[in-house]
Amino acid sequence: MDIFYRSTRGNERKVTASEAILQGLAVDGGLFVPEQIPAFDKTMKEFSEMSYQETAYEVMKLLLTDFTEDELKSCIRNAYDEKFDTETIAPLAEAEDAYFLELFHGKTIAFKDMALSILPHLMTTAAKKNQVKNEIVILTATSGDTGKAALAGFADVKGTRILVFYPKNGVSPIQERQMVTQKGANTRVVGIYGNFDDAQSGVKKLFADQELAERMQAKGYQFSSANSINIGRLVPQIVYYVYAYAQLLKEERIAENEFINVVVPTGNFGNILAAFYAKNMGLPIRKLICASNDNKVLYDFFRTGEYDRNREFVLTTSPSMDILISSNLERLIYRIAGNDAQKNAELMKSLNGEGRYEITEEMKAQLSDFYGNFATEEECAAKIKSLYEDTGYVIDTHTAVAAVVHDKYRADTEDGTKTVIASTASPYKFTRSVMTAIDGKYDEMDDFALVDELSRISNVRIPGAIEEIRTAPVVHDIQCDKTQMKEAVEAFLNL
Ligand SMILES: *Cc1c(COP(=O)(O)O)cnc(C)c1O
């Protein structure tokens, strides 16, 4: 079955998967969604005998139908290799009453690597398939982790350039250092004076700027997006949910056809949407548990049916989730509106204008697969500490949000379904917050001393990604106001 993609905002021309990946965002500002969600053509039992790479092929082939078997397998081979520090790519760790799906074994030690290791390969393959001669310019707004993962993925990839905007005062010291030390002649990193939503809105505006697009075209450039709005990111993220389920089955921790719950620490709604797609493709998931930090827009949305971004933006110790506009939610809205692009476009217009929208009761009734809750800073710190003290297992601040919400869900519902918690970053990426949660005395140590101490108390080897930045020189030192992002693009491309 060939799958085509349409924009969530208009019934414009349908496109192939490779076209959707190249374009990133639809021309009308909508997101590409598959016309149908295909069902798995392998059983969970069959999946349980596959490697990560084999699973990736069997899942991705169903949605990226215009890629040939050779093309897709070559992308997968190039993505999921020794860049990951474990052969299983996404291992499960059991601690307390949950399975932590460790999605941080890639190059930049956050779950973004799962998709951004393969996106450059999908994109250059897509360019070839569509006879694109322009250089692809990846424009990315990051709340910290996407930026580095995208830089690492695209650095020195022929036919591409990458420009990353991050909120100058809104990422962790280690996140910032990872980005500003990025090598690669085709890379640039710019800190903006503004928050993540400013960066993301600015990038969306640049994508929609026709005047800029024309000048770029004349010089042989075109934009694409590595943000989680690109379906080339969404599709690879479905894979690890299938893989996790299959591993549990293989190890006889669950029985055939047994349902599991999934908890996802959520920001832009990409990771949990991938789990939702996995469920719709046939993965036995009961509840999709959406965990927010103090920026609890999504919790309020699931509770009331009203999405309202008019509120204070809170900087937390889980910065990759400090988001008030969860872009990928639009794909879910479109779906619960009955794939009605016009209805969705109206709601998104209201979000753009008034900063809020409300869904109908009928739409709300379709959200019963989801449960939303949130975790405060104190709750997260307490969870990191207690989990460490009880089990020796150290989780990062984002994963802690999920673990707290998992506890709240259990207390609320008494649902004892076995649960996979998406563990989205290595504790080494947020060492200071993690260590001070465990013991206040660590506050006085410098970042790299804390790294060594974390290794000592957790018995986990310091990842290469951290060793690298200890000594790497800063190569990007550019800042601009949130209103000057266009000028930053022009300077990068010599327009
Ligand atoms: C990006 C990110 C998230 C949020 O994922 P979304 O797909 O944007 O919801 C959570 N945790 C970490 C560590 C991240 O990098």
XYZ file of C-alpha atoms and ligand atoms in Angstrom:
510
model
C 0.000 0.000 0.000
C 1.428 3.393 -1.003
C 1.143 6.011 1.709
C 0.848 9.666 0.794
C 1.034 12.682 3.047
C -1.241 15.702 3.369
C -1.020 18.988 5.219
C -3.030 19.312 8.429
C -4.180 22.755 7.294
C -5.279 22.425 3.706
C -6.340 19.887 1.193
C -3.509 20.806 -1.104
C -1.665 18.313 -3.278
C -0.733 15.106 -1.534
C 2.974 14.327 -1.492
C 5.161 11.253 -1.178
C 7.106 10.512 1.994
C 10.362 11.674 0.417
C 8.779 14.955 -0.676
C 7.362 15.489 2.799
C 10.774 14.858 4.366
C 12.448 17.323 1.997
C 9.877 19.986 2.561
C 9.617 19.621 6.345
C 6.647 21.923 6.800
C 3.777 22.167 4.287
C 3.498 25.407 2.292
C 0.331 26.416 4.151
C 2.125 26.150 7.482
C 0.538 22.794 8.330
C 2.291 19.562 9.211
C 2.387 16.545 6.938
C 0.366 13.566 8.095
C -0.032 10.148 6.479
C -3.394 9.674 4.767
C -3.770 6.343 6.505
C -1.904 4.738 9.340
C -0.868 1.293 8.095
C -0.986 -1.827 10.261
C 2.128 -3.870 11.047
C 2.600 -6.808 8.716
C 4.708 -8.680 11.273
C 3.550 -10.146 14.580
C 5.041 -9.064 17.895
C 6.514 -12.548 18.116
C 8.307 -11.967 14.807
C 9.498 -8.553 15.980
C 10.896 -10.160 19.117
C 13.396 -12.052 17.024
C 14.676 -8.986 15.196
C 17.589 -6.662 15.812
C 16.951 -2.933 16.221
C 17.947 -2.371 12.600
C 15.634 -5.095 11.306
C 12.786 -3.712 13.387
C 13.502 -0.246 12.007
C 13.199 -1.522 8.467
C 9.945 -3.420 9.074
C 8.341 -0.391 10.723
C 9.645 2.391 8.514
C 8.920 0.634 5.228
C 5.214 0.850 6.051
C 5.218 4.635 6.202
C 8.054 5.632 3.872
C 6.658 3.703 0.954
C 8.438 5.529 -1.855
C 11.860 4.546 -0.529
C 13.195 1.330 -2.040
C 14.275 -1.505 0.216
C 17.929 -0.782 -0.607
C 17.576 2.912 0.096
C 15.875 2.410 3.422
C 18.222 -0.335 4.569
C 21.209 1.776 3.644
C 19.842 4.731 5.660
C 19.259 2.441 8.637
C 22.705 0.876 8.387
C 24.366 4.293 8.312
C 22.332 5.588 11.233
C 22.269 2.815 13.816
C 25.900 1.777 13.946
C 28.852 2.268 16.311
C 27.739 5.829 16.915
C 25.626 4.170 19.580
C 27.495 2.875 22.575
C 25.396 -0.277 22.821
C 24.595 -2.863 20.201
C 20.958 -3.007 21.247
C 20.656 0.751 20.443
C 17.743 1.259 22.862
C 18.140 -0.965 25.959
C 15.577 -1.396 28.725
C 16.543 -0.981 32.376
C 14.210 -2.243 35.060
C 14.023 -0.111 38.196
C 11.295 -0.051 40.824
C 8.025 -0.837 39.070
C 8.850 0.274 35.529
C 11.045 -0.391 32.526
C 13.141 2.592 31.531
C 13.635 2.626 27.771
C 17.049 4.254 27.457
C 16.936 6.367 24.342
C 20.188 8.165 25.073
C 22.903 5.880 23.795
C 23.600 7.874 20.631
C 26.168 10.515 19.827
C 24.700 13.384 21.844
C 23.207 11.312 24.692
C 19.591 12.412 24.264
C 16.670 10.692 22.580
C 16.825 13.120 19.658
C 19.675 10.968 18.339
C 17.216 8.160 17.669
C 15.709 10.138 14.804
C 18.455 12.611 13.966
C 20.975 9.873 13.267
C 18.847 8.768 10.364
C 17.223 11.997 9.178
C 20.277 13.282 7.228
C 20.384 9.981 5.335
C 16.657 10.030 4.648
C 16.958 13.612 3.495
C 19.908 13.195 1.136
C 18.263 10.062 -0.272
C 15.027 12.017 -0.711
C 16.914 14.813 -2.487
C 18.414 12.324 -4.940
C 15.054 10.666 -5.567
C 13.442 14.011 -6.320
C 16.293 15.377 -8.471
C 16.905 18.244 -6.090
C 20.079 20.107 -7.062
C 19.889 22.831 -4.412
C 21.894 22.643 -1.251
C 19.531 21.788 1.613
C 19.696 24.282 4.446
C 18.509 22.817 7.715
C 17.059 25.477 9.949
C 16.390 24.395 13.488
C 15.102 25.885 16.694
C 16.178 23.974 19.762
C 15.342 23.855 23.412
C 18.717 22.222 23.868
C 18.839 18.658 22.643
C 17.569 18.812 19.063
C 20.217 21.362 18.172
C 23.183 19.256 19.101
C 21.701 16.061 17.739
C 20.897 17.758 14.429
C 24.360 19.334 14.247
C 25.999 15.986 14.902
C 23.781 14.311 12.309
C 24.294 16.855 9.539
C 27.898 17.943 10.175
C 29.868 17.554 6.951
C 27.001 15.770 5.170
C 27.472 16.694 1.510
C 24.774 18.846 -0.033
C 23.542 20.165 3.324
C 24.138 23.070 5.692
C 22.727 23.506 9.139
C 21.896 26.570 11.224
C 20.701 26.137 14.794
C 19.032 28.778 16.970
C 18.891 28.199 20.713
C 17.647 30.367 23.602
C 20.866 31.879 24.937
C 19.749 31.659 28.553
C 17.460 28.678 28.313
C 19.675 25.604 27.973
C 21.935 23.749 30.409
C 25.673 24.623 30.484
C 26.534 21.214 29.073
C 23.917 21.525 26.330
C 25.321 24.908 25.331
C 28.882 23.682 25.390
C 27.954 20.698 23.243
C 26.542 23.018 20.590
C 29.117 25.795 20.517
C 31.953 23.299 20.139
C 30.342 21.594 17.121
C 32.777 20.975 14.287
C 31.886 20.857 10.597
C 32.336 23.507 7.902
C 28.620 23.434 7.083
C 27.421 24.174 10.641
C 26.458 27.361 12.483
C 25.032 27.936 15.948
C 23.360 31.163 17.080
C 22.132 31.993 20.592
C 19.068 34.221 20.591
C 17.884 36.570 23.300
C 14.479 35.019 23.773
C 12.986 31.682 24.844
C 12.422 28.481 22.895
C 8.977 29.518 21.681
C 10.546 32.691 20.242
C 13.139 30.587 18.454
C 10.533 28.167 17.123
C 8.150 30.917 15.991
C 11.053 32.727 14.332
C 12.035 29.612 12.422
C 8.453 29.002 11.312
C 8.306 32.573 10.036
C 11.509 32.105 8.058
C 10.124 28.942 6.475
C 7.061 30.884 5.359
C 9.060 33.857 4.018
C 8.532 33.736 0.244
C 10.857 36.648 -0.465
C 13.680 34.869 1.344
C 12.870 31.589 -0.402
C 13.215 33.246 -3.793
C 16.568 34.782 -3.000
C 17.760 31.444 -1.674
C 16.540 29.599 -4.746
C 18.494 32.023 -6.936
C 21.657 31.064 -5.061
C 20.920 27.351 -5.074
C 19.596 26.874 -1.555
C 16.380 25.562 -0.082
C 15.257 25.164 3.494
C 14.273 22.012 5.252
C 13.552 21.246 8.860
C 15.120 18.861 11.316
C 12.577 19.759 13.984
C 10.187 17.127 15.159
C 7.553 18.472 12.781
C 9.421 16.631 10.015
C 7.875 13.228 9.427
C 11.408 11.983 8.827
C 11.811 12.345 12.582
C 8.463 11.042 13.612
C 8.629 7.761 11.718
C 11.979 6.548 13.151
C 10.616 7.249 16.639
C 7.881 4.670 16.221
C 10.535 1.995 15.959
C 11.768 1.981 19.552
C 8.318 1.477 21.015
C 7.932 -1.639 18.912
C 11.426 -2.721 19.808
C 10.793 -2.185 23.533
C 7.602 -4.224 23.442
C 9.332 -6.968 21.488
C 12.209 -7.076 23.973
C 9.796 -7.440 26.885
C 8.095 -10.257 25.041
C 11.363 -11.938 24.180
C 12.486 -11.840 27.812
C 9.085 -13.170 28.883
C 8.390 -10.140 31.014
C 5.064 -9.831 29.246
C 2.863 -12.433 27.612
C 1.795 -12.407 23.982
C -0.854 -9.725 23.357
C -0.395 -8.277 26.839
C -0.980 -4.541 26.930
C 1.580 -2.100 28.277
C 1.424 1.563 29.249
C 3.896 4.100 27.990
C 4.963 7.249 29.838
C 6.605 9.991 27.819
C 8.176 13.190 29.147
C 6.693 15.602 26.667
C 7.562 18.946 25.141
C 6.809 19.335 21.464
C 4.604 16.214 21.509
C 6.723 14.354 18.942
C 7.844 11.407 21.018
C 4.428 10.614 22.438
C 2.818 11.065 19.032
C 5.160 8.362 17.730
C 3.861 6.091 20.511
C 0.308 6.969 19.472
C 1.111 6.005 15.879
C 2.688 2.776 17.134
C -0.535 2.004 18.994
C -2.581 2.710 15.900
C -0.348 0.452 13.845
C -1.137 -2.396 16.221
C 1.223 -2.170 19.190
C -0.635 -3.290 22.336
C -0.445 -0.021 24.272
C -3.238 0.755 26.710
C -2.512 4.263 27.983
C -0.308 6.944 26.555
C 0.753 8.882 29.603
C 1.798 12.413 28.799
C 4.127 13.884 31.414
C 4.713 17.636 31.644
C 6.904 19.794 33.840
C 5.719 23.125 35.298
C 4.931 24.287 31.768
C 1.833 22.134 31.983
C -0.108 23.310 28.952
C -0.698 19.728 27.871
C -1.913 18.570 31.269
C -4.461 21.373 31.252
C -5.412 20.517 27.684
C -6.104 16.855 28.412
C -8.070 17.827 31.502
C -10.203 20.610 30.041
C -10.051 20.420 26.245
C -8.712 23.947 26.170
C -5.222 24.673 24.909
C -4.021 27.965 26.318
C -0.492 29.233 25.944
C -1.282 32.535 27.682
C 0.658 31.884 30.828
C 4.050 32.442 32.311
C 6.871 30.555 30.640
C 8.738 28.728 33.403
C 12.416 27.817 33.142
C 12.844 24.394 34.731
C 15.585 21.835 35.208
C 14.045 19.886 32.303
C 14.688 22.591 29.669
C 13.936 20.371 26.678
C 10.338 20.351 27.862
C 10.070 24.092 28.503
C 7.600 24.625 25.710
C 4.211 26.292 25.546
C 3.420 25.504 21.924
C 3.638 21.776 21.369
C 3.821 21.735 17.586
C 3.125 18.069 17.019
C -0.141 18.215 18.924
C -1.540 19.667 15.704
C -1.308 16.233 14.142
C -3.476 14.797 16.892
C -5.932 17.704 16.684
C -6.288 17.146 12.948
C -7.006 13.508 13.538
C -9.589 13.963 16.292
C -11.243 16.608 14.119
C -11.915 13.734 11.709
C -8.994 14.636 9.405
C -10.753 17.940 8.817
C -8.047 20.352 7.661
C -10.334 23.332 7.717
C -11.422 22.759 11.294
C -7.821 22.255 12.356
C -6.679 25.375 10.486
C -9.292 27.409 12.363
C -8.045 26.161 15.723
C -4.419 26.851 14.788
C -5.363 30.323 13.624
C -6.912 30.921 16.998
C -3.731 29.626 18.660
C -1.662 32.033 16.581
C -3.946 34.964 17.231
C -5.363 34.629 20.716
C -2.915 32.039 21.971
C -5.678 29.588 22.746
C -8.308 27.269 21.315
C -10.880 24.853 22.611
C -11.821 21.518 21.099
C -15.369 20.187 20.932
C -16.764 17.554 23.306
C -16.834 15.152 20.384
C -13.119 15.668 19.795
C -12.355 15.419 23.487
C -14.078 12.056 23.658
C -11.415 10.702 21.312
C -8.603 11.457 23.717
C -9.372 8.571 26.052
C -6.099 6.829 25.084
C -4.240 9.648 26.801
C -3.670 10.517 30.421
C -1.908 13.765 31.306
C -0.275 14.946 34.487
C 2.687 17.047 35.538
C 5.573 17.091 37.983
C 6.930 20.032 39.940
C 10.624 20.769 40.336
C 10.581 19.517 43.925
C 8.836 16.289 42.966
C 11.391 15.605 40.229
C 14.364 16.216 42.481
C 12.841 13.993 45.176
C 12.264 11.227 42.614
C 15.829 11.322 41.313
C 17.066 11.063 44.895
C 14.739 8.307 46.071
C 15.181 6.192 42.957
C 18.940 6.467 43.338
C 18.862 5.649 47.027
C 16.480 2.724 46.617
C 17.920 1.147 43.473
C 21.229 2.810 42.565
C 19.752 3.813 39.206
C 20.256 7.449 38.219
C 17.817 9.154 35.858
C 17.972 12.587 34.276
C 15.608 15.465 35.025
C 13.314 14.844 32.025
C 12.965 11.174 32.761
C 12.232 12.175 36.360
C 9.192 14.134 35.175
C 7.920 10.937 33.583
C 8.702 8.834 36.648
C 6.797 11.218 38.931
C 3.810 11.256 36.600
C 3.929 7.475 36.451
C 3.624 7.378 40.261
C 0.718 9.821 40.108
C -1.018 7.765 37.439
C -0.697 4.592 39.530
C -2.021 6.373 42.616
C -4.907 7.916 40.629
C -6.032 4.821 38.787
C -4.647 1.756 40.504
C -3.902 0.507 36.996
C -1.103 -2.036 37.410
C -0.356 -2.470 33.706
C 3.352 -2.979 33.034
C 4.888 0.272 32.010
C 7.655 1.540 29.780
C 9.014 4.969 30.670
C 10.771 6.769 27.850
C 14.121 7.770 29.301
C 14.992 10.673 27.091
C 18.389 11.874 28.249
C 21.476 10.599 29.960
C 21.893 11.985 33.486
C 25.298 13.171 32.273
C 23.607 15.770 30.130
C 22.041 17.427 33.166
C 24.680 16.536 35.704
C 24.328 19.569 37.947
C 20.571 19.262 38.416
C 20.794 15.508 38.871
C 23.629 15.600 41.391
C 22.209 18.418 43.480
C 18.918 16.533 43.593
C 20.778 13.592 45.079
C 22.695 15.725 47.576
C 22.756 19.498 48.088
C 26.462 19.373 48.891
C 27.263 18.912 45.203
C 26.206 22.465 44.483
C 29.731 23.667 45.150
C 31.524 21.445 42.650
C 32.209 22.512 39.060
C 30.450 20.794 36.175
C 33.183 18.411 35.181
C 34.017 17.451 38.751
C 30.328 16.561 39.048
C 30.613 14.396 35.966
C 33.373 12.396 37.618
C 31.384 12.148 40.841
C 28.286 10.959 38.975
C 30.328 8.222 37.379
C 31.618 7.196 40.771
C 28.252 7.003 42.523
C 26.325 5.443 39.635
C 28.970 3.074 38.331
C 28.149 4.183 34.782
C 31.010 5.031 32.458
C 31.271 8.674 31.358
C 29.899 8.836 27.805
C 32.197 9.869 24.944
C 29.958 12.850 24.249
C 30.913 14.333 27.614
C 34.611 13.457 27.468
C 34.758 15.231 24.100
C 33.520 18.597 25.308
C 35.840 18.781 28.295
C 38.584 20.130 26.084
C 36.929 21.058 22.774
C 37.370 24.714 21.762
C 34.346 27.006 21.303
C 33.888 27.543 17.572
C 30.484 29.269 17.537
C 30.132 32.549 19.391
C 27.252 34.386 17.729
C 24.221 35.867 19.453
C 21.333 37.884 18.112
C 18.026 39.322 19.158
C 14.938 37.198 18.522
C 13.926 39.762 15.870
C 17.161 39.332 13.902
C 16.985 35.710 12.920
C 16.513 36.520 9.245
C 19.718 38.549 9.226
C 21.498 35.599 10.807
C 20.360 33.366 7.942
C 21.445 35.924 5.345
C 24.866 36.192 6.941
C 25.297 32.406 7.046
C 24.369 31.963 3.395
C 25.964 35.171 2.092
C 22.669 36.311 0.627
C 13.072 16.800 23.183
C 13.088 16.193 24.510
C 11.893 15.879 25.177
C 10.542 16.196 24.610
O 10.247 15.421 23.484
P 9.080 15.872 22.478
O 9.133 14.916 21.370
O 9.449 17.275 22.042
O 7.824 15.869 23.236
C 11.987 15.255 26.398
N 13.178 14.976 26.968
C 14.335 15.279 26.364
C 15.612 14.969 27.049
C 14.339 15.890 25.113
O 15.492 16.171 24.522
